[in-house]
């Protein structure tokens, strides 16, 4: 089982720290730094690509019309980090038809006290990256990018040499390139709502 502590220890090793940790709550500089960095880095890496383990598709509730120059306002998906696309129906999503990619024609804004997706056409179905927190669900490539991103920040905090920082950055660049290729390949394959990683389909 993968855990936060394991991911943070991989980051500490990459950052050339002299210690690893047994808990994020222990009284040590390494634990305090890892605890401070973990969630921020996790959300940033999740938001970068439509990771297959962290994409959801669901119908959103309409909460308004004719809002700020847009025809419709839909409720923002719960635990959403980034809306990828909006569709008029589940069938359009399966066929990748009538894709309306944010933020070209649409925008995210507050509608009263509620966060909303504002769109110009009736497209209530959203494909989005959600805030996956369960480490066991992470892919190997995502986990690698995550601990490298944490390591980069740890190395800078520790004042490691420029060469050490560049080495971590180069590894991030390599892993990032793989993630980009993987993301494009999956999109080209027109993955649909029946695939296992597109979960929580409603409507």
PDB file of N, CA and C in Angstrom, residues 16-73:
ATOM      1  N   UNK A  16      18.002  14.597  -0.952  1.00  0.00           N
ATOM      2  CA  UNK A  16      19.255  14.375  -0.222  1.00  0.00           C
ATOM      3  C   UNK A  16      19.194  14.817   1.248  1.00  0.00           C
ATOM      4  N   UNK A  17      18.043  14.589   1.867  1.00  0.00           N
ATOM      5  CA  UNK A  17      17.950  14.809   3.309  1.00  0.00           C
ATOM      6  C   UNK A  17      18.627  13.649   4.029  1.00  0.00           C
ATOM      7  N   UNK A  18      19.106  13.913   5.206  1.00  0.00           N
ATOM      8  CA  UNK A  18      19.801  12.891   5.993  1.00  0.00           C
ATOM      9  C   UNK A  18      18.833  12.013   6.773  1.00  0.00           C
ATOM     10  N   UNK A  19      17.552  12.313   6.725  1.00  0.00           N
ATOM     11  CA  UNK A  19      16.572  11.573   7.518  1.00  0.00           C
ATOM     12  C   UNK A  19      15.322  11.283   6.704  1.00  0.00           C
ATOM     13  N   UNK A  20      14.637  10.233   7.108  1.00  0.00           N
ATOM     14  CA  UNK A  20      13.294   9.972   6.620  1.00  0.00           C
ATOM     15  C   UNK A  20      12.360  10.083   7.814  1.00  0.00           C
ATOM     16  N   UNK A  21      11.071   9.917   7.593  1.00  0.00           N
ATOM     17  CA  UNK A  21      10.098  10.124   8.665  1.00  0.00           C
ATOM     18  C   UNK A  21       9.238   8.881   8.850  1.00  0.00           C
ATOM     19  N   UNK A  22       8.663   8.778  10.019  1.00  0.00           N
ATOM     20  CA  UNK A  22       7.718   7.700  10.301  1.00  0.00           C
ATOM     21  C   UNK A  22       6.288   8.219  10.353  1.00  0.00           C
ATOM     22  N   UNK A  23       6.137   9.530  10.524  1.00  0.00           N
ATOM     23  CA  UNK A  23       4.816  10.146  10.577  1.00  0.00           C
ATOM     24  C   UNK A  23       4.938  11.605  10.162  1.00  0.00           C
ATOM     25  N   UNK A  24       3.900  12.118   9.522  1.00  0.00           N
ATOM     26  CA  UNK A  24       3.894  13.535   9.168  1.00  0.00           C
ATOM     27  C   UNK A  24       3.690  14.419  10.376  1.00  0.00           C
ATOM     28  N   UNK A  25       3.273  13.822  11.488  1.00  0.00           N
ATOM     29  CA  UNK A  25       3.017  14.597  12.700  1.00  0.00           C
ATOM     30  C   UNK A  25       4.169  14.535  13.699  1.00  0.00           C
ATOM     31  N   UNK A  26       5.251  13.853  13.330  1.00  0.00           N
ATOM     32  CA  UNK A  26       6.363  13.786  14.259  1.00  0.00           C
ATOM     33  C   UNK A  26       7.075  15.128  14.366  1.00  0.00           C
ATOM     34  N   UNK A  27       7.815  15.287  15.436  1.00  0.00           N
ATOM     35  CA  UNK A  27       8.499  16.550  15.713  1.00  0.00           C
ATOM     36  C   UNK A  27       9.861  16.581  15.034  1.00  0.00           C
ATOM     37  N   UNK A  28       9.853  16.899  13.741  1.00  0.00           N
ATOM     38  CA  UNK A  28      11.097  17.010  12.986  1.00  0.00           C
ATOM     39  C   UNK A  28      10.908  18.018  11.862  1.00  0.00           C
ATOM     40  N   UNK A  29      11.994  18.615  11.432  1.00  0.00           N
ATOM     41  CA  UNK A  29      11.937  19.580  10.336  1.00  0.00           C
ATOM     42  C   UNK A  29      11.438  18.910   9.058  1.00  0.00           C
ATOM     43  N   UNK A  30      11.929  17.700   8.799  1.00  0.00           N
ATOM     44  CA  UNK A  30      11.542  16.984   7.584  1.00  0.00           C
ATOM     45  C   UNK A  30      10.040  16.727   7.560  1.00  0.00           C
ATOM     46  N   UNK A  31       9.471  16.279   8.676  1.00  0.00           N
ATOM     47  CA  UNK A  31       8.037  15.996   8.736  1.00  0.00           C
ATOM     48  C   UNK A  31       7.220  17.268   8.580  1.00  0.00           C
ATOM     49  N   UNK A  32       7.667  18.326   9.229  1.00  0.00           N
ATOM     50  CA  UNK A  32       6.933  19.594   9.143  1.00  0.00           C
ATOM     51  C   UNK A  32       6.913  20.104   7.707  1.00  0.00           C
ATOM     52  N   UNK A  33       8.041  20.005   7.026  1.00  0.00           N
ATOM     53  CA  UNK A  33       8.108  20.476   5.642  1.00  0.00           C
ATOM     54  C   UNK A  33       7.267  19.607   4.717  1.00  0.00           C
ATOM     55  N   UNK A  34       7.339  18.306   4.904  1.00  0.00           N
ATOM     56  CA  UNK A  34       6.548  17.402   4.069  1.00  0.00           C
ATOM     57  C   UNK A  34       5.059  17.620   4.274  1.00  0.00           C
ATOM     58  N   UNK A  35       4.664  17.793   5.504  1.00  0.00           N
ATOM     59  CA  UNK A  35       3.252  18.015   5.807  1.00  0.00           C
ATOM     60  C   UNK A  35       2.758  19.306   5.165  1.00  0.00           C
ATOM     61  N   UNK A  36       3.589  20.315   5.153  1.00  0.00           N
ATOM     62  CA  UNK A  36       3.226  21.608   4.578  1.00  0.00           C
ATOM     63  C   UNK A  36       3.144  21.544   3.055  1.00  0.00           C
ATOM     64  N   UNK A  37       3.984  20.718   2.438  1.00  0.00           N
ATOM     65  CA  UNK A  37       4.080  20.683   0.988  1.00  0.00           C
ATOM     66  C   UNK A  37       3.152  19.670   0.322  1.00  0.00           C
ATOM     67  N   UNK A  38       2.806  18.601   1.029  1.00  0.00           N
ATOM     68  CA  UNK A  38       2.176  17.450   0.389  1.00  0.00           C
ATOM     69  C   UNK A  38       0.902  17.800  -0.373  1.00  0.00           C
ATOM     70  N   UNK A  39      -0.084  18.374   0.303  1.00  0.00           N
ATOM     71  CA  UNK A  39      -1.377  18.601  -0.352  1.00  0.00           C
ATOM     72  C   UNK A  39      -1.280  19.611  -1.488  1.00  0.00           C
ATOM     73  N   UNK A  40      -0.463  20.642  -1.308  1.00  0.00           N
ATOM     74  CA  UNK A  40      -0.300  21.628  -2.378  1.00  0.00           C
ATOM     75  C   UNK A  40       0.271  20.979  -3.630  1.00  0.00           C
ATOM     76  N   UNK A  41       1.311  20.169  -3.460  1.00  0.00           N
ATOM     77  CA  UNK A  41       1.928  19.493  -4.606  1.00  0.00           C
ATOM     78  C   UNK A  41       0.980  18.479  -5.221  1.00  0.00           C
ATOM     79  N   UNK A  42       0.247  17.751  -4.382  1.00  0.00           N
ATOM     80  CA  UNK A  42      -0.700  16.746  -4.896  1.00  0.00           C
ATOM     81  C   UNK A  42      -1.738  17.405  -5.793  1.00  0.00           C
ATOM     82  N   UNK A  43      -2.315  18.508  -5.350  1.00  0.00           N
ATOM     83  CA  UNK A  43      -3.332  19.194  -6.140  1.00  0.00           C
ATOM     84  C   UNK A  43      -2.752  19.779  -7.429  1.00  0.00           C
ATOM     85  N   UNK A  44      -1.536  20.301  -7.343  1.00  0.00           N
ATOM     86  CA  UNK A  44      -0.915  20.868  -8.538  1.00  0.00           C
ATOM     87  C   UNK A  44      -0.655  19.792  -9.589  1.00  0.00           C
ATOM     88  N   UNK A  45      -0.112  18.654  -9.172  1.00  0.00           N
ATOM     89  CA  UNK A  45       0.194  17.585 -10.119  1.00  0.00           C
ATOM     90  C   UNK A  45      -1.090  16.970 -10.665  1.00  0.00           C
ATOM     91  N   UNK A  46      -2.099  16.824  -9.820  1.00  0.00           N
ATOM     92  CA  UNK A  46      -3.390  16.321 -10.297  1.00  0.00           C
ATOM     93  C   UNK A  46      -3.980  17.226 -11.367  1.00  0.00           C
ATOM     94  N   UNK A  47      -3.856  18.529 -11.160  1.00  0.00           N
ATOM     95  CA  UNK A  47      -4.484  19.489 -12.069  1.00  0.00           C
ATOM     96  C   UNK A  47      -3.809  19.569 -13.430  1.00  0.00           C
ATOM     97  N   UNK A  48      -2.574  19.093 -13.516  1.00  0.00           N
ATOM     98  CA  UNK A  48      -1.803  19.261 -14.754  1.00  0.00           C
ATOM     99  C   UNK A  48      -2.354  18.477 -15.935  1.00  0.00           C
ATOM    100  N   UNK A  49      -2.855  17.256 -15.678  1.00  0.00           N
ATOM    101  CA  UNK A  49      -3.288  16.368 -16.760  1.00  0.00           C
ATOM    102  C   UNK A  49      -4.567  15.637 -16.379  1.00  0.00           C
ATOM    103  N   UNK A  50      -5.319  15.150 -17.369  1.00  0.00           N
ATOM    104  CA  UNK A  50      -6.504  14.341 -17.071  1.00  0.00           C
ATOM    105  C   UNK A  50      -6.101  12.915 -16.695  1.00  0.00           C
ATOM    106  N   UNK A  51      -5.506  12.770 -15.511  1.00  0.00           N
ATOM    107  CA  UNK A  51      -5.076  11.448 -15.051  1.00  0.00           C
ATOM    108  C   UNK A  51      -6.254  10.491 -15.065  1.00  0.00           C
ATOM    109  N   UNK A  52      -6.043   9.301 -15.587  1.00  0.00           N
ATOM    110  CA  UNK A  52      -7.161   8.369 -15.747  1.00  0.00           C
ATOM    111  C   UNK A  52      -7.819   7.986 -14.427  1.00  0.00           C
ATOM    112  N   UNK A  53      -7.058   8.007 -13.338  1.00  0.00           N
ATOM    113  CA  UNK A  53      -7.636   7.622 -12.047  1.00  0.00           C
ATOM    114  C   UNK A  53      -8.382   8.792 -11.389  1.00  0.00           C
ATOM    115  N   UNK A  54      -8.300   9.971 -11.975  1.00  0.00           N
ATOM    116  CA  UNK A  54      -8.864  11.151 -11.314  1.00  0.00           C
ATOM    117  C   UNK A  54      -9.777  11.956 -12.230  1.00  0.00           C
ATOM    118  N   UNK A  55     -10.422  11.287 -13.176  1.00  0.00           N
ATOM    119  CA  UNK A  55     -11.364  11.976 -14.050  1.00  0.00           C
ATOM    120  C   UNK A  55     -12.766  11.472 -13.763  1.00  0.00           C
ATOM    121  N   UNK A  56     -13.678  12.399 -13.606  1.00  0.00           N
ATOM    122  CA  UNK A  56     -15.084  12.054 -13.413  1.00  0.00           C
ATOM    123  C   UNK A  56     -15.929  12.699 -14.509  1.00  0.00           C
ATOM    124  N   UNK A  57     -17.101  12.123 -14.675  1.00  0.00           N
ATOM    125  CA  UNK A  57     -18.068  12.638 -15.648  1.00  0.00           C
ATOM    126  C   UNK A  57     -19.431  12.601 -14.983  1.00  0.00           C
ATOM    127  N   UNK A  58     -20.103  13.743 -14.939  1.00  0.00           N
ATOM    128  CA  UNK A  58     -21.416  13.756 -14.302  1.00  0.00           C
ATOM    129  C   UNK A  58     -22.261  14.907 -14.828  1.00  0.00           C
ATOM    130  N   UNK A  59     -23.556  14.783 -14.615  1.00  0.00           N
ATOM    131  CA  UNK A  59     -24.478  15.838 -14.997  1.00  0.00           C
ATOM    132  C   UNK A  59     -24.556  16.847 -13.864  1.00  0.00           C
ATOM    133  N   UNK A  60     -24.436  18.117 -14.208  1.00  0.00           N
ATOM    134  CA  UNK A  60     -24.473  19.179 -13.223  1.00  0.00           C
ATOM    135  C   UNK A  60     -25.865  19.795 -13.145  1.00  0.00           C
ATOM    136  N   UNK A  61     -26.182  20.316 -11.981  1.00  0.00           N
ATOM    137  CA  UNK A  61     -27.484  20.961 -11.796  1.00  0.00           C
ATOM    138  C   UNK A  61     -27.447  22.387 -12.326  1.00  0.00           C
ATOM    139  N   UNK A  62     -28.487  22.761 -13.103  1.00  0.00           N
ATOM    140  CA  UNK A  62     -28.577  24.142 -13.568  1.00  0.00           C
ATOM    141  C   UNK A  62     -29.021  25.015 -12.397  1.00  0.00           C
ATOM    142  N   UNK A  63     -28.300  26.102 -12.160  1.00  0.00           N
ATOM    143  CA  UNK A  63     -28.624  26.959 -11.023  1.00  0.00           C
ATOM    144  C   UNK A  63     -28.966  28.389 -11.447  1.00  0.00           C
ATOM    145  N   UNK A  64     -28.892  28.668 -12.766  1.00  0.00           N
ATOM    146  CA  UNK A  64     -29.249  30.008 -13.211  1.00  0.00           C
ATOM    147  C   UNK A  64     -29.199  30.128 -14.722  1.00  0.00           C
ATOM    148  N   UNK A  65     -29.786  31.209 -15.228  1.00  0.00           N
ATOM    149  CA  UNK A  65     -29.766  31.503 -16.664  1.00  0.00           C
ATOM    150  C   UNK A  65     -29.453  32.975 -16.873  1.00  0.00           C
ATOM    151  N   UNK A  66     -28.867  33.270 -18.042  1.00  0.00           N
ATOM    152  CA  UNK A  66     -28.496  34.642 -18.392  1.00  0.00           C
ATOM    153  C   UNK A  66     -27.654  35.281 -17.289  1.00  0.00           C
ATOM    154  N   UNK A  67     -26.525  34.630 -17.007  1.00  0.00           N
ATOM    155  CA  UNK A  67     -25.637  35.072 -15.932  1.00  0.00           C
ATOM    156  C   UNK A  67     -24.353  35.655 -16.524  1.00  0.00           C
ATOM    157  N   UNK A  68     -24.098  36.914 -16.255  1.00  0.00           N
ATOM    158  CA  UNK A  68     -22.855  37.585 -16.654  1.00  0.00           C
ATOM    159  C   UNK A  68     -22.514  37.355 -18.131  1.00  0.00           C
ATOM    160  N   UNK A  69     -23.512  37.486 -18.984  1.00  0.00           N
ATOM    161  CA  UNK A  69     -23.279  37.360 -20.408  1.00  0.00           C
ATOM    162  C   UNK A  69     -23.278  35.938 -20.930  1.00  0.00           C
ATOM    163  N   UNK A  70     -23.530  34.980 -20.064  1.00  0.00           N
ATOM    164  CA  UNK A  70     -23.600  33.580 -20.472  1.00  0.00           C
ATOM    165  C   UNK A  70     -25.034  33.074 -20.289  1.00  0.00           C
ATOM    166  N   UNK A  71     -25.427  32.138 -21.140  1.00  0.00           N
ATOM    167  CA  UNK A  71     -26.819  31.693 -21.135  1.00  0.00           C
ATOM    168  C   UNK A  71     -27.174  30.841 -19.923  1.00  0.00           C
ATOM    169  N   UNK A  72     -26.216  30.003 -19.464  1.00  0.00           N
ATOM    170  CA  UNK A  72     -26.542  29.075 -18.384  1.00  0.00           C
ATOM    171  C   UNK A  72     -25.455  29.064 -17.314  1.00  0.00           C
ATOM    172  N   UNK A  73     -25.869  28.788 -16.093  1.00  0.00           N
ATOM    173  CA  UNK A  73     -24.942  28.574 -14.979  1.00  0.00           C
ATOM    174  C   UNK A  73     -25.232  27.212 -14.376  1.00  0.00           C
TER     175      UNK A  73
END
